[in-house]
Short mmCIF file of C-alpha atoms in Angstrom, two decimals:
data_model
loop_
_atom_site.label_atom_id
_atom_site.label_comp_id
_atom_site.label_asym_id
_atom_site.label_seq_id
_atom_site.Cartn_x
_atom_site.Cartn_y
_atom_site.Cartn_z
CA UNK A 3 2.66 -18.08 9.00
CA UNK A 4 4.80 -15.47 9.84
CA UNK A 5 7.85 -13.90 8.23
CA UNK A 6 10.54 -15.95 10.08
CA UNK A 7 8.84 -19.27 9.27
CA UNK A 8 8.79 -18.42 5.36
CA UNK A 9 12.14 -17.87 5.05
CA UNK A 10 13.09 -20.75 7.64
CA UNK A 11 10.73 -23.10 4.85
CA UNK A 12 12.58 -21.46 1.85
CA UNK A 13 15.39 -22.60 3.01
CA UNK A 14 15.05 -26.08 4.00
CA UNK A 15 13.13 -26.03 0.32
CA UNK A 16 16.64 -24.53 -1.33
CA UNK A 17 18.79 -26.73 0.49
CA UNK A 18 17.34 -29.95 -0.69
CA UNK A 19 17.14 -28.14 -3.98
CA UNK A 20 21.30 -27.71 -3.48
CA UNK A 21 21.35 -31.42 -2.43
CA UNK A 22 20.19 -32.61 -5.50
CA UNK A 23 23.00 -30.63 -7.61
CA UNK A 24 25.52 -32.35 -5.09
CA UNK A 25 23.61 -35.90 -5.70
CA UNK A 26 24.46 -35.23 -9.49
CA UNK A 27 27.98 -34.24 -8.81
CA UNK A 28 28.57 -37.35 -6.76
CA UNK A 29 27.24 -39.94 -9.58
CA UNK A 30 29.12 -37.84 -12.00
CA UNK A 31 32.35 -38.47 -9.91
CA UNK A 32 31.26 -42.22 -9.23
CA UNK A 33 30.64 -41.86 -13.17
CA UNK A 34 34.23 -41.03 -13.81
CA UNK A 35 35.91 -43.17 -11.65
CA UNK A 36 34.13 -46.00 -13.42
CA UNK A 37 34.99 -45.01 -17.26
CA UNK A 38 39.01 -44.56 -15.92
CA UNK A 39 38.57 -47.89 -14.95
CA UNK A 40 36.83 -48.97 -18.20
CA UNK A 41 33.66 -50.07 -16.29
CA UNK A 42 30.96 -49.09 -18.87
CA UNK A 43 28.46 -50.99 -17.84
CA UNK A 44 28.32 -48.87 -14.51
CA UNK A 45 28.70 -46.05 -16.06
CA UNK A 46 25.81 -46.53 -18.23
CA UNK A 47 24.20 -47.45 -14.93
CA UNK A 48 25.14 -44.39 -12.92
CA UNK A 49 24.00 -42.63 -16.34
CA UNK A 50 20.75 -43.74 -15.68
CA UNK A 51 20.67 -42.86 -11.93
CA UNK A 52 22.17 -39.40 -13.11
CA UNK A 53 18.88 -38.87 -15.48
CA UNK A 54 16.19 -39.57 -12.68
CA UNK A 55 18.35 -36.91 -10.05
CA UNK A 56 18.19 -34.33 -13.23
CA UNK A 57 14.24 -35.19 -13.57
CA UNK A 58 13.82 -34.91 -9.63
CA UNK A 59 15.68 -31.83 -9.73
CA UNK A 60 13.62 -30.48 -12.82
CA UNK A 61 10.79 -30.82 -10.77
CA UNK A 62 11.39 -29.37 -7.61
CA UNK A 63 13.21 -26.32 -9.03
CA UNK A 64 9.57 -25.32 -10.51
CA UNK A 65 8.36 -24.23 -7.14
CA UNK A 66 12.06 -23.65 -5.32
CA UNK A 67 14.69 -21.23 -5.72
CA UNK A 68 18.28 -21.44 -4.46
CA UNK A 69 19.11 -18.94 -2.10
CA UNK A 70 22.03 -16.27 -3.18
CA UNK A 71 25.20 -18.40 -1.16
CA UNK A 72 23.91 -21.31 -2.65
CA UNK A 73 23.45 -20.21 -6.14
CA UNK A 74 26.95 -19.79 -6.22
CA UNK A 75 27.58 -23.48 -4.70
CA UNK A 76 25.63 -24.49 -7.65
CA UNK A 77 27.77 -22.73 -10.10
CA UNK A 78 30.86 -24.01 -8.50
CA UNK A 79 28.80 -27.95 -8.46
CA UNK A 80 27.95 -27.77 -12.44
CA UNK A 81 31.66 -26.32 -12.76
CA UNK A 82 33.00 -29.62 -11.59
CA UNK A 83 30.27 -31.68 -13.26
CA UNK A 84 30.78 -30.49 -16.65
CA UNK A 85 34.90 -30.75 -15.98
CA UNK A 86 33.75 -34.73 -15.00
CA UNK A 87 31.62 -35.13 -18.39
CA UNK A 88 34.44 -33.87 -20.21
CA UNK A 89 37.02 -36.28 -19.14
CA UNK A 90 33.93 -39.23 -19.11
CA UNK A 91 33.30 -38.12 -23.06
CA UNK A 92 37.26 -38.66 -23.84
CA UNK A 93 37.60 -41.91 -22.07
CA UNK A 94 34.83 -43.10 -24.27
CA UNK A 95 35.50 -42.16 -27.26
CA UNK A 96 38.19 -45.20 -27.93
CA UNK A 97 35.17 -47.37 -26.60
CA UNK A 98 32.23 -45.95 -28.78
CA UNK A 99 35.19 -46.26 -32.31
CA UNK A 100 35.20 -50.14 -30.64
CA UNK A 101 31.57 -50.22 -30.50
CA UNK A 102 31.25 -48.47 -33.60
CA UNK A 103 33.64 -51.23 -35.67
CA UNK A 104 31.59 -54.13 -33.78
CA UNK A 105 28.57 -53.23 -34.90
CA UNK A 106 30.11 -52.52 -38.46
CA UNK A 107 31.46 -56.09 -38.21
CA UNK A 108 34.89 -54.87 -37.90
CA UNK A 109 36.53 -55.65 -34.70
CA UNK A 110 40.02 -53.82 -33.71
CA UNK A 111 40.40 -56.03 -30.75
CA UNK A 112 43.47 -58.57 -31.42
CA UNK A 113 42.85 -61.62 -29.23
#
């Protein structure tokens, strides 16, 4: 293998490496979108779908590294995830004080 194909393979290897941040950003959008529209249940599922991306990710970063533009796409990706988490963690926290009461036996809902 010469030195042109290694770098041409670390690169196709850091790209799907970038991918996987940009999976996570998109669920964390679809994530957000769901919790303004008080859709728990798909946000717990999009959770879920979040966790096995991170473990993917976990995994391939052991033998990949991100190349030096796309190091900083990452940065700029976790940025916007963390900014979506933040606004996902406010939206619930009227829903986990519900959830909280309900399980307490002490419903705030007025029907």
């Amino acid at each position: 293998m010469n030195i042109s194909s290694t770098f041409t393979q670390k690169k196709i290897m850091s790209t799907k490496l970038l991918n996987y941040y940009e999976a996570i950003e998109k669920a964390s959008a679809e994530m957000l979108a769901a919790a303004r529209a008080g859709n728990w249940d798909e946000v717990v599922k999009l959770e879920g779908a979040c966790a096995v991306l991170i473990a993917q990710l976990k995994n391939a970063a052991q033998s990949t590294q991100l190349m030096q533009n796309e190091a900083k796409e990452k940065s700029r990706i976790m940025q916007r995830i963390l900014l979506n988490d933040a606004e996902i963690r406010h939206l619930a926290e009227p829903w986990l004080e519900d959830l909280d009461h309900v399980m307490k036996g002490k419903s705030r809902m007025v029907h």
